[in-house]
Short mmCIF file of C-alpha atoms in Angstrom, two decimals:
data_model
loop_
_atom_site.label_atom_id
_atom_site.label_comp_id
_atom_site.label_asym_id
_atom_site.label_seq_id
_atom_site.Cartn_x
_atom_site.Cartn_y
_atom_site.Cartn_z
CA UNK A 1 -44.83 -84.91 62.40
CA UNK A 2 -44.32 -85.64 66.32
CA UNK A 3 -44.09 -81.74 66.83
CA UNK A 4 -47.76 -81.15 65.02
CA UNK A 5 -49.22 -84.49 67.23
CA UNK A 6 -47.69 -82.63 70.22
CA UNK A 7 -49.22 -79.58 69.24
CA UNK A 8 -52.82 -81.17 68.67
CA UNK A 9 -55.11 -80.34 71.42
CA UNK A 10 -56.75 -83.66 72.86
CA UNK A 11 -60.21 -82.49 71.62
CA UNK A 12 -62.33 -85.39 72.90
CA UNK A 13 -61.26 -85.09 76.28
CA UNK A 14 -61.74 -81.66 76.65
CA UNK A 15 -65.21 -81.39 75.17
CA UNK A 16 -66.00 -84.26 77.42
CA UNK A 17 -65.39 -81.88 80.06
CA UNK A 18 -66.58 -78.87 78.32
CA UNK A 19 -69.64 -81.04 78.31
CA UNK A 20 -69.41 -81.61 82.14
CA UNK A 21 -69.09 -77.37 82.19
CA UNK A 22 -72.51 -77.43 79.95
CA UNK A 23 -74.51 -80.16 82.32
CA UNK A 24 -73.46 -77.92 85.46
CA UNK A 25 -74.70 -74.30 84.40
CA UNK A 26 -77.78 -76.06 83.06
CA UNK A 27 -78.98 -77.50 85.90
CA UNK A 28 -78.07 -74.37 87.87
CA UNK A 29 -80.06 -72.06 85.49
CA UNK A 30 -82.96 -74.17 84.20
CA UNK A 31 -85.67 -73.47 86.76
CA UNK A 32 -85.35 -69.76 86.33
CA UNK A 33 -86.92 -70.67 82.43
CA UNK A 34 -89.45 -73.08 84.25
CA UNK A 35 -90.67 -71.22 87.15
CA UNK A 36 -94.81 -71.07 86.44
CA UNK A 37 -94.01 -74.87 85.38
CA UNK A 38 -92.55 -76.27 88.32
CA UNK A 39 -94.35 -73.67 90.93
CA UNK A 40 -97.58 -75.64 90.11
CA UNK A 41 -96.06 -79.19 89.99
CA UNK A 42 -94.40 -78.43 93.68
CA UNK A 43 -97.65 -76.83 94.93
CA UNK A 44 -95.47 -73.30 96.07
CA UNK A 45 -94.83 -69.85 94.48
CA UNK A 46 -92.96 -69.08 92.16
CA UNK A 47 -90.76 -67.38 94.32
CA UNK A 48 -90.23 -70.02 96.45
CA UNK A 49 -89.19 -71.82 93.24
CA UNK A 50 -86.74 -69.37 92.88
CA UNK A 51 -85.05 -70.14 96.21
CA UNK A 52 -83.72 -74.08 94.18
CA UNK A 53 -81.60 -71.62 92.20
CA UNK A 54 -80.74 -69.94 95.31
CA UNK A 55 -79.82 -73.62 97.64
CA UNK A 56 -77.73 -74.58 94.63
CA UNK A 57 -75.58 -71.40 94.93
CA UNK A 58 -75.14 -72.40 99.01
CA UNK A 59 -74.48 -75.83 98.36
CA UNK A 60 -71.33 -75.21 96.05
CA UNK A 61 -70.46 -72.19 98.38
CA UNK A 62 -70.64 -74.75 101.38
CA UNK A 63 -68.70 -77.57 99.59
CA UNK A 64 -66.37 -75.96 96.88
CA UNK A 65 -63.01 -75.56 99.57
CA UNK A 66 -63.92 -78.07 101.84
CA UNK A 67 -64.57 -81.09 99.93
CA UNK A 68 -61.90 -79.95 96.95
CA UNK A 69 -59.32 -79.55 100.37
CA UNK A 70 -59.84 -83.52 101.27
CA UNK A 71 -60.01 -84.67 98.30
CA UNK A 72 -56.72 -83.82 96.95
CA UNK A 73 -54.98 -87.17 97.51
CA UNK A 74 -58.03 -88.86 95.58
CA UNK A 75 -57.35 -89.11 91.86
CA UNK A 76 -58.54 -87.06 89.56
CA UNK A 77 -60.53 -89.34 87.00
CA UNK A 78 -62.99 -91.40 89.76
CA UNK A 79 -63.59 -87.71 91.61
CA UNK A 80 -64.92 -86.36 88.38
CA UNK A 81 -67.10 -89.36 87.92
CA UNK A 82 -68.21 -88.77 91.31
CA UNK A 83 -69.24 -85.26 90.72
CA UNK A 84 -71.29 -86.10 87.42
CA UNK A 85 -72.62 -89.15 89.16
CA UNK A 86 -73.91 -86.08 91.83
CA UNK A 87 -75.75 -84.54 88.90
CA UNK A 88 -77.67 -88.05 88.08
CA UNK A 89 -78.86 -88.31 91.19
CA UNK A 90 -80.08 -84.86 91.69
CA UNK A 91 -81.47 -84.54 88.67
CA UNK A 92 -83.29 -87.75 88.76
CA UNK A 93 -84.46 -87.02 92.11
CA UNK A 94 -85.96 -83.70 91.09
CA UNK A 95 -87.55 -85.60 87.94
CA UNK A 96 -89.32 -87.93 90.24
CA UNK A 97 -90.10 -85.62 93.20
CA UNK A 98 -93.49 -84.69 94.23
CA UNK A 99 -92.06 -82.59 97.40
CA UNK A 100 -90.42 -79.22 97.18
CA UNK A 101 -88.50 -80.20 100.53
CA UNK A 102 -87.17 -83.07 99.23
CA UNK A 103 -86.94 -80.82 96.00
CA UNK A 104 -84.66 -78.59 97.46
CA UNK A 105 -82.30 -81.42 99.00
CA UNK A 106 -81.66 -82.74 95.44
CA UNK A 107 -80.84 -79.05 94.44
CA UNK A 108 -78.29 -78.21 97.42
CA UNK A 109 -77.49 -81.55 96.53
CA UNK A 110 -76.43 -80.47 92.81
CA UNK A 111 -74.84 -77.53 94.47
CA UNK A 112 -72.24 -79.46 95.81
CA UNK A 113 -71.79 -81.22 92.68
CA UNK A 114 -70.89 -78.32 91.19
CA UNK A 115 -68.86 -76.77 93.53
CA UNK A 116 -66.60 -80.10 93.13
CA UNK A 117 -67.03 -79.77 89.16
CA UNK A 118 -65.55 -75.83 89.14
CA UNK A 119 -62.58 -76.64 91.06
CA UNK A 120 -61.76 -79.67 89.21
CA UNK A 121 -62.26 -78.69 85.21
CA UNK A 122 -59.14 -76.09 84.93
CA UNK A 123 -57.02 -78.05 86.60
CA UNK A 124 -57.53 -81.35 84.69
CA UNK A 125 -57.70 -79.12 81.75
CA UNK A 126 -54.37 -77.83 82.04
CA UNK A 127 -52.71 -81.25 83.32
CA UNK A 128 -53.48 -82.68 79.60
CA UNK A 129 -51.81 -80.36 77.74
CA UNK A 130 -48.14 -78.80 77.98
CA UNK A 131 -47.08 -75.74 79.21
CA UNK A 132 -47.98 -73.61 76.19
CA UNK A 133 -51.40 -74.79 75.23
CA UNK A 134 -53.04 -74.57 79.08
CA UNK A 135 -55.32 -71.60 78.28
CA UNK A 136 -56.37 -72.75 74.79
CA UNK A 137 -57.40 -76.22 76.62
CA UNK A 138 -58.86 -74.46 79.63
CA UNK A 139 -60.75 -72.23 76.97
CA UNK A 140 -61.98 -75.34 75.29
CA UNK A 141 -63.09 -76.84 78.79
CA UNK A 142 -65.27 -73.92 79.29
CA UNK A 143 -66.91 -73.80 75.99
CA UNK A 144 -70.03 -75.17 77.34
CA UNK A 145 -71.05 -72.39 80.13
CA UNK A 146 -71.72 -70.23 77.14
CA UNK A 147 -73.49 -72.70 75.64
CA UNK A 148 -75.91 -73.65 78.39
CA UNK A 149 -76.84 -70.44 78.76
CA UNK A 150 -77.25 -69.00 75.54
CA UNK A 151 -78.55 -72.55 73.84
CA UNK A 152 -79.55 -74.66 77.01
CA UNK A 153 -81.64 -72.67 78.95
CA UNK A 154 -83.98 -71.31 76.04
CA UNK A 155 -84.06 -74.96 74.55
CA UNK A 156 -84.99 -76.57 78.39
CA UNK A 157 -87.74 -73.82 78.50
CA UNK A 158 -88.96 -74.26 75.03
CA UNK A 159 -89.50 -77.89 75.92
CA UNK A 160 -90.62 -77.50 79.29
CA UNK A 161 -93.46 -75.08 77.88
CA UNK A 162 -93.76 -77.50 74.88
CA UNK A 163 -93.89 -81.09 77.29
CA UNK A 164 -93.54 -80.76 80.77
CA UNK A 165 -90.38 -79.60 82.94
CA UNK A 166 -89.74 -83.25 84.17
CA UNK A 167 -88.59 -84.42 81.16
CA UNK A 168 -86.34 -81.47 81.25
CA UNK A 169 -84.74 -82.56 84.06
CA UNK A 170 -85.06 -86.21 83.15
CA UNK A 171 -82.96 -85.40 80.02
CA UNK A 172 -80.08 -83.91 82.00
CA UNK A 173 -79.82 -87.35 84.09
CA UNK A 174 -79.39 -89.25 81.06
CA UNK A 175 -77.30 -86.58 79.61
CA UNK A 176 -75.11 -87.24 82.62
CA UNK A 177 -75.07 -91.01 82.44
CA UNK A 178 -73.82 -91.31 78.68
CA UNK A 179 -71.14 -88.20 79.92
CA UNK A 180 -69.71 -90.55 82.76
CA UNK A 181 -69.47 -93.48 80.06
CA UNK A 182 -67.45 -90.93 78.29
CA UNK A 183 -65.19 -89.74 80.32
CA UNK A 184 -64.57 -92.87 81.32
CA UNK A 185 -63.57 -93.95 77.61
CA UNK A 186 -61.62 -90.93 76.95
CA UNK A 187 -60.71 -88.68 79.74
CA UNK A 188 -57.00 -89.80 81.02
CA UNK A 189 -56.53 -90.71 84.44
CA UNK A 190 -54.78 -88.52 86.98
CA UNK A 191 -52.96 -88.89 90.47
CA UNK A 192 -53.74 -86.59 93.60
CA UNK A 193 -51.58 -84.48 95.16
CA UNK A 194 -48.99 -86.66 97.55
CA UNK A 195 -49.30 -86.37 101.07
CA UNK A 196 -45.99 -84.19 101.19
CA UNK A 197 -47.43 -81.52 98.66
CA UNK A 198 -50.52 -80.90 99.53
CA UNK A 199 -51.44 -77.51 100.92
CA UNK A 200 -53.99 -76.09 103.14
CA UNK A 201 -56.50 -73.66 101.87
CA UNK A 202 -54.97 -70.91 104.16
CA UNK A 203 -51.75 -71.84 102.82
CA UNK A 204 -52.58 -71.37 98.87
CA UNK A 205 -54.17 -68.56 99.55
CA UNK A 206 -51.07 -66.48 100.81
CA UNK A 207 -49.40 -67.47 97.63
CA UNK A 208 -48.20 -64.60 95.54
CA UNK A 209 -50.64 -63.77 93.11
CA UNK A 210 -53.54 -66.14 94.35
CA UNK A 211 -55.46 -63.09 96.54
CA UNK A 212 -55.02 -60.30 93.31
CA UNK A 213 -56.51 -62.75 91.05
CA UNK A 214 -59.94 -63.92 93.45
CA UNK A 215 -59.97 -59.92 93.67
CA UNK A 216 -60.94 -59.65 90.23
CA UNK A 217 -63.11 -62.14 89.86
CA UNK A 218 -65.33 -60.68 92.64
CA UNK A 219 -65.17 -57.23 91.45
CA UNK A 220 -65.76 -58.10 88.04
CA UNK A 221 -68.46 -60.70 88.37
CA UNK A 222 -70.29 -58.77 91.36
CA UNK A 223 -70.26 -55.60 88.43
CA UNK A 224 -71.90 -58.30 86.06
CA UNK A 225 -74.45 -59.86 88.14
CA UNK A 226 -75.87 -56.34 89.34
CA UNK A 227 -76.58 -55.61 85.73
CA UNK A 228 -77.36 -59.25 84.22
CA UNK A 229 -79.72 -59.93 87.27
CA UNK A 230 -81.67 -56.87 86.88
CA UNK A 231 -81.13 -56.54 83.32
CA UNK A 232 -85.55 -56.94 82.93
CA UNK A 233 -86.29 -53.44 84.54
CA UNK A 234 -82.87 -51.94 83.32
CA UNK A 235 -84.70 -52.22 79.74
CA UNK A 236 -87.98 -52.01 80.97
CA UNK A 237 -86.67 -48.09 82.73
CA UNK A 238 -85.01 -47.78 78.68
CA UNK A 239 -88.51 -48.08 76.91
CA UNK A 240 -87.73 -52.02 75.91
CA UNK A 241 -89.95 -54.12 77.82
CA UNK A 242 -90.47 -57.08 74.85
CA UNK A 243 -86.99 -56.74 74.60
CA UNK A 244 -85.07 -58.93 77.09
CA UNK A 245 -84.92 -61.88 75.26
CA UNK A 246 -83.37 -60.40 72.43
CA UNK A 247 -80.61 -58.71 74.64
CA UNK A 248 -79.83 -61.94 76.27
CA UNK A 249 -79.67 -63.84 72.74
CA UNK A 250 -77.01 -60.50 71.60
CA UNK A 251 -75.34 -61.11 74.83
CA UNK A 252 -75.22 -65.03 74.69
CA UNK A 253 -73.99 -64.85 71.20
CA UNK A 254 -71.34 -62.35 71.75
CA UNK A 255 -70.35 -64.45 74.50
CA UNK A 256 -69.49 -67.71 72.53
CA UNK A 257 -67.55 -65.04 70.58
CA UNK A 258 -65.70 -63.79 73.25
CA UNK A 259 -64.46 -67.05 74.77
CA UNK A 260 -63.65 -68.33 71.03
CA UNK A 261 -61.63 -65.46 70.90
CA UNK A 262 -59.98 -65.98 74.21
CA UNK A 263 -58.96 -69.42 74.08
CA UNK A 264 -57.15 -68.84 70.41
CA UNK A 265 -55.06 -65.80 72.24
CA UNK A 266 -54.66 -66.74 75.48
CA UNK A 267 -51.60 -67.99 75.91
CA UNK A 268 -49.15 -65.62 75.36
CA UNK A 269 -51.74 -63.02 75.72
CA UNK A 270 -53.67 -63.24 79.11
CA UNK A 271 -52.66 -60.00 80.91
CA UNK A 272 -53.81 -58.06 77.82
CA UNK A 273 -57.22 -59.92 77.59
CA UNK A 274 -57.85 -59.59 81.13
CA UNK A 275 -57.58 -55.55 80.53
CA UNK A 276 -58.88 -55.12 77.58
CA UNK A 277 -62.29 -57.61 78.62
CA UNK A 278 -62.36 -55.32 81.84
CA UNK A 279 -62.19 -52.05 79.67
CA UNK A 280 -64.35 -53.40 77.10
CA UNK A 281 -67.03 -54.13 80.26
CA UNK A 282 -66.63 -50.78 81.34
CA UNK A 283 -67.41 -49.19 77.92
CA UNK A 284 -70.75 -50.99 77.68
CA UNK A 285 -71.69 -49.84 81.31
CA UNK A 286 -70.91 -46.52 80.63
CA UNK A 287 -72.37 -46.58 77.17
CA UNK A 288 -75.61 -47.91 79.21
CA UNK A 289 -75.52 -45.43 81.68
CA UNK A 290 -75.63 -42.55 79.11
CA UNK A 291 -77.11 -43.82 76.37
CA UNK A 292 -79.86 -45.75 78.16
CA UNK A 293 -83.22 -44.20 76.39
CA UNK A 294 -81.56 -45.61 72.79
CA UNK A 295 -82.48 -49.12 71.93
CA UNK A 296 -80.22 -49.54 69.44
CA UNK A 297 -77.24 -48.25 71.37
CA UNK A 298 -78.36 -50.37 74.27
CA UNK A 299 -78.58 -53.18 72.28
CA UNK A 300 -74.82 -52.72 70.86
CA UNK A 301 -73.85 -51.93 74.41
CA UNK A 302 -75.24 -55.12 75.96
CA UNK A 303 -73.47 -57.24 72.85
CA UNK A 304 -69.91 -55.54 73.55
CA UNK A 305 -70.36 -56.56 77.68
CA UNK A 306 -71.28 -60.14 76.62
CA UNK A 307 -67.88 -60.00 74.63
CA UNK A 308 -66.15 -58.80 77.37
CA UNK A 309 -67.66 -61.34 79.56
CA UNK A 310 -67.77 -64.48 77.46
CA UNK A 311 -64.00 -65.18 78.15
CA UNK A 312 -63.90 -63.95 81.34
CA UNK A 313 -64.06 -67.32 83.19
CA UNK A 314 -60.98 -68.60 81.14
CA UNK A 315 -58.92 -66.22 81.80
CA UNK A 316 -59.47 -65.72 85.41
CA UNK A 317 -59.22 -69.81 85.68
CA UNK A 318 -56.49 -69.62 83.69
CA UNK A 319 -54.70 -66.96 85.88
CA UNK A 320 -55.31 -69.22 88.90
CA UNK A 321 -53.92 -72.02 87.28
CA UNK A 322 -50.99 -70.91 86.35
CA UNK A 323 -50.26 -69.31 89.62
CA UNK A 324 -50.95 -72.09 91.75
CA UNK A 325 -49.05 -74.43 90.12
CA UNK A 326 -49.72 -77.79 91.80
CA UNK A 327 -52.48 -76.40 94.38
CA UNK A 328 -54.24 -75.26 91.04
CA UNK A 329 -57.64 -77.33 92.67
CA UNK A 330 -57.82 -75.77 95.98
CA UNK A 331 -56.89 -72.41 94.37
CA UNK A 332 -59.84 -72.75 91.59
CA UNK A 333 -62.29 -73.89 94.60
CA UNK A 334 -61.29 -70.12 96.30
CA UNK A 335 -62.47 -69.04 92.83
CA UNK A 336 -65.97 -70.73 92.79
CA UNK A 337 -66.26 -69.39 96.38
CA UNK A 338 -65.55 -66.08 94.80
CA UNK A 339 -67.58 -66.67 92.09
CA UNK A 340 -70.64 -67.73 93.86
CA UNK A 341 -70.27 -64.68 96.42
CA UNK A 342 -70.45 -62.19 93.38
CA UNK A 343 -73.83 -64.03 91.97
CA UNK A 344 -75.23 -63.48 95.63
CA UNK A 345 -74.00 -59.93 96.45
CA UNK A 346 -75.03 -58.97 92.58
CA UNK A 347 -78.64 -59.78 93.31
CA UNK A 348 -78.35 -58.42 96.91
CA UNK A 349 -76.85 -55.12 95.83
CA UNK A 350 -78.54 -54.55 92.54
CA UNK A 351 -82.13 -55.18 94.21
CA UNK A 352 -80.86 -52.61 97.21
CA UNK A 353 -79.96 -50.30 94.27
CA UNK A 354 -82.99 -50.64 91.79
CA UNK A 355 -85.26 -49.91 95.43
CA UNK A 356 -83.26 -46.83 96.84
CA UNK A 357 -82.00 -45.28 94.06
CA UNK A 358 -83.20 -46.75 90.43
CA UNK A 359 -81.87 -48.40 87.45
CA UNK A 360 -79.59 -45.39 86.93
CA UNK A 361 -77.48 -46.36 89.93
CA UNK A 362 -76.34 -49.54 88.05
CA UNK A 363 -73.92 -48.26 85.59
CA UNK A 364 -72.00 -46.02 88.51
CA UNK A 365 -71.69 -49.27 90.78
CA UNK A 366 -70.58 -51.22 88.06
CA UNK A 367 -67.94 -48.65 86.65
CA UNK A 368 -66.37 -48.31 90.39
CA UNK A 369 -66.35 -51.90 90.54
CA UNK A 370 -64.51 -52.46 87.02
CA UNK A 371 -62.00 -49.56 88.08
CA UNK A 372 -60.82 -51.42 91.05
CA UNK A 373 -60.89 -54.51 88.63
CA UNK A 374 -58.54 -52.70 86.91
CA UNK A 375 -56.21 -51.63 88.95
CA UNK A 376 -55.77 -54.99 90.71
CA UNK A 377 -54.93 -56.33 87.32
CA UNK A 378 -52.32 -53.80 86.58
CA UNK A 379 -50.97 -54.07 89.98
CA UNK A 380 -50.66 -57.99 89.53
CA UNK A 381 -48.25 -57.55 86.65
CA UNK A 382 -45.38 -60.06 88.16
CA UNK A 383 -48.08 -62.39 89.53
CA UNK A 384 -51.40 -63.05 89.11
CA UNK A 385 -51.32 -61.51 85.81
CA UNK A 386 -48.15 -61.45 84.28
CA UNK A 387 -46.81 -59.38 81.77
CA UNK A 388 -45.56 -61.57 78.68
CA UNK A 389 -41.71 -59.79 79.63
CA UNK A 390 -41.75 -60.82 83.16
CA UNK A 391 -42.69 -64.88 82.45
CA UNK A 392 -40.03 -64.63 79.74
CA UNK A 393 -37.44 -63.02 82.47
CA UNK A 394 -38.54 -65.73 85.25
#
């Protein structure tokens, strides 16, 4: 009976920070779906709206190792709250704002929010669970990424079309008050890192198997942002112009499948995930690249890459986690650095792409991109990503 309670994932905590996971991509992704809305509230373009997405992305770039670096001594439950209390104000502030300056300060604001948020979910994940059930918990943690994207954003844009993209917003700030009454009811507490153990940021990231891992998770999310950023003329260039939003429901879907699927194999299994979601990936781009004038095919394609993808996160996090041990929250704040990098260079490189050389360039990029992906993952077999043999042998 005490081996099965042992065994029993602490569900409420986890979706309390699954939740957090949710709040953060929401906020991130929202104003793409609300663009006309909030152009003419703000009195700008809507590609000027376009640049609060963009200020979000700096601000956790700016603040992820910095602020995750000093803050290691702090503990754990009070720095969470502090990072969802970030999300109150920013939302609420964009809610009430009239300005897109001070529109834009909220957002960078968020930003760092969320670069705090990334680096501390794995980690506090992991801490509340034994050895052998980290990736499950970590899995669970992440559920709601998927979720804001594939349920969040279309539901914020249905009901900023439907009332007005203030209440939107509005509804995320409560969203995050009644989350920081929650986790304060039923996350556990944690202590920082003593004085005597912490490490620098240059010093976790010469740990063995710390640089193969953030290797893959800029080759393999810069080889999905070219495609996912651009995926509008991609199908547009394939004869499916009314078609986007039903790839990005298939891919959304598949997704929540993928990182269901991940978290129930993940633990003795995460070196044979990570290759088979980077194969997987590569299929689908390659599949695009030939098969690009068939809708149907395309459509199959683009729901085997959100499979591939939907897990990707977890394990990668995962990875980190479990190579750097107690520096796992400096380490995962390298991989929202990472992380962030990717989103920029995908839109950078795709849009230098799509203009020089057309949609047909993206599924050659992407397949270079996944081969080095792949190679750092078989290379990383004693650390980074293990093979099951080796962790038994150590």
């Amino acid at each position: 009976m005490s081996a099965a309670a042992s065994d029993r994932l602490p569900l409420a905590s986890l979706l309390a920070l699954a939740m957090a996971a949710f709040i953060t991509i929401l906020t991130e992704a929202l104003p793409a779906g609300l663009l006309p809305q909030m152009a003419q509230g703000l009195g700008v373009t809507e590609a000027w709206v376009g640049q609060t997405v963009t200020i979000y992305a700096a601000g956790s770039l700016a603040a992820a190792i910095p602020l995750t670096a000093a803050t290691q001594g702090v503990r754990r439950r009070p720095l969470l709250l502090a990072a969802i209390a970030g999300f109150v104000v920013a939302n609420t502030v964009t809610t009430l704002s009239g300005s897109f300056a001070l529109t834009m300060v909220a957002r960078f604001l968020a930003g760092v929010s969320a670069g705090l948020m990334w680096a501390l979910l794995a980690g506090y994940a992991a801490r509340m669970v034994p050895d052998h059930q980290k990736g499950r918990a970590i899995a669970v943690a992440m559920v709601g990424a998927p979720l804001a994207l594939s349920l969040g954003v279309p539901t914020g844009t249905f009901l900023g079309n439907l009332v007005d993209w203030r209440v939107c917003f509005g509804l995320m700030s409560a969203l995050a008050l009644a989350l920081m009454l929650w986790v304060r009811v039923v996350v556990p507490d944690f202590a920082g890192q003593a004085a005597g153990r912490r490490l620098s940021p240059g010093r976790v990231f010469t740990l063995a198997g710390v640089r193969p891992v953030l290797f893959v998770v800029l080759a393999f999310v810069l080889a999905h942002n070219i495609l996912y950023t651009y995926i509008a003329p991609f199908l547009a260039a394939a004869g499916m112009e009314g078609r986007t939003d039903l790839a990005l429901l298939l891919f959304g879907v598949a997704s929540l499948l993928g990182i269901w699927i991940v978290g129930a194999l993940i633990d003795g299994h995460l070196r044979a995930l990570t290759l088979a979601s980077t194969v997987l990936f590569g299929l689908s781009a390659l599949v695009l690249g030939v098969a690009g004038d068939a809708p149907a095919v395309v459509l199959a394609a683009v729901a085997a890459w959100g499979l591939a993808f939907g897990g990707a996160g977890t394990l990668f996090q995962t990875a980190l986690a479990r190579t750097a041990g107690d520096a796992a929250d400096v380490a995962q704040s390298m991989l929202v650095t990472a992380w962030n990098t990717a989103i920029a260079g995908g839109g950078l490189l795709g849009g230098v792409l799509l203009e020089r050389l057309g949609v047909g360039a993206f599924a050659p990029a992407v397949l270079v991109l996944l081969a080095a992906t792949l190679l750092a993952v078989w290379g990383a077999r004693r650390h980074g990503f293990p093979d099951p043999a080796d962790t038994a042998g150590a």
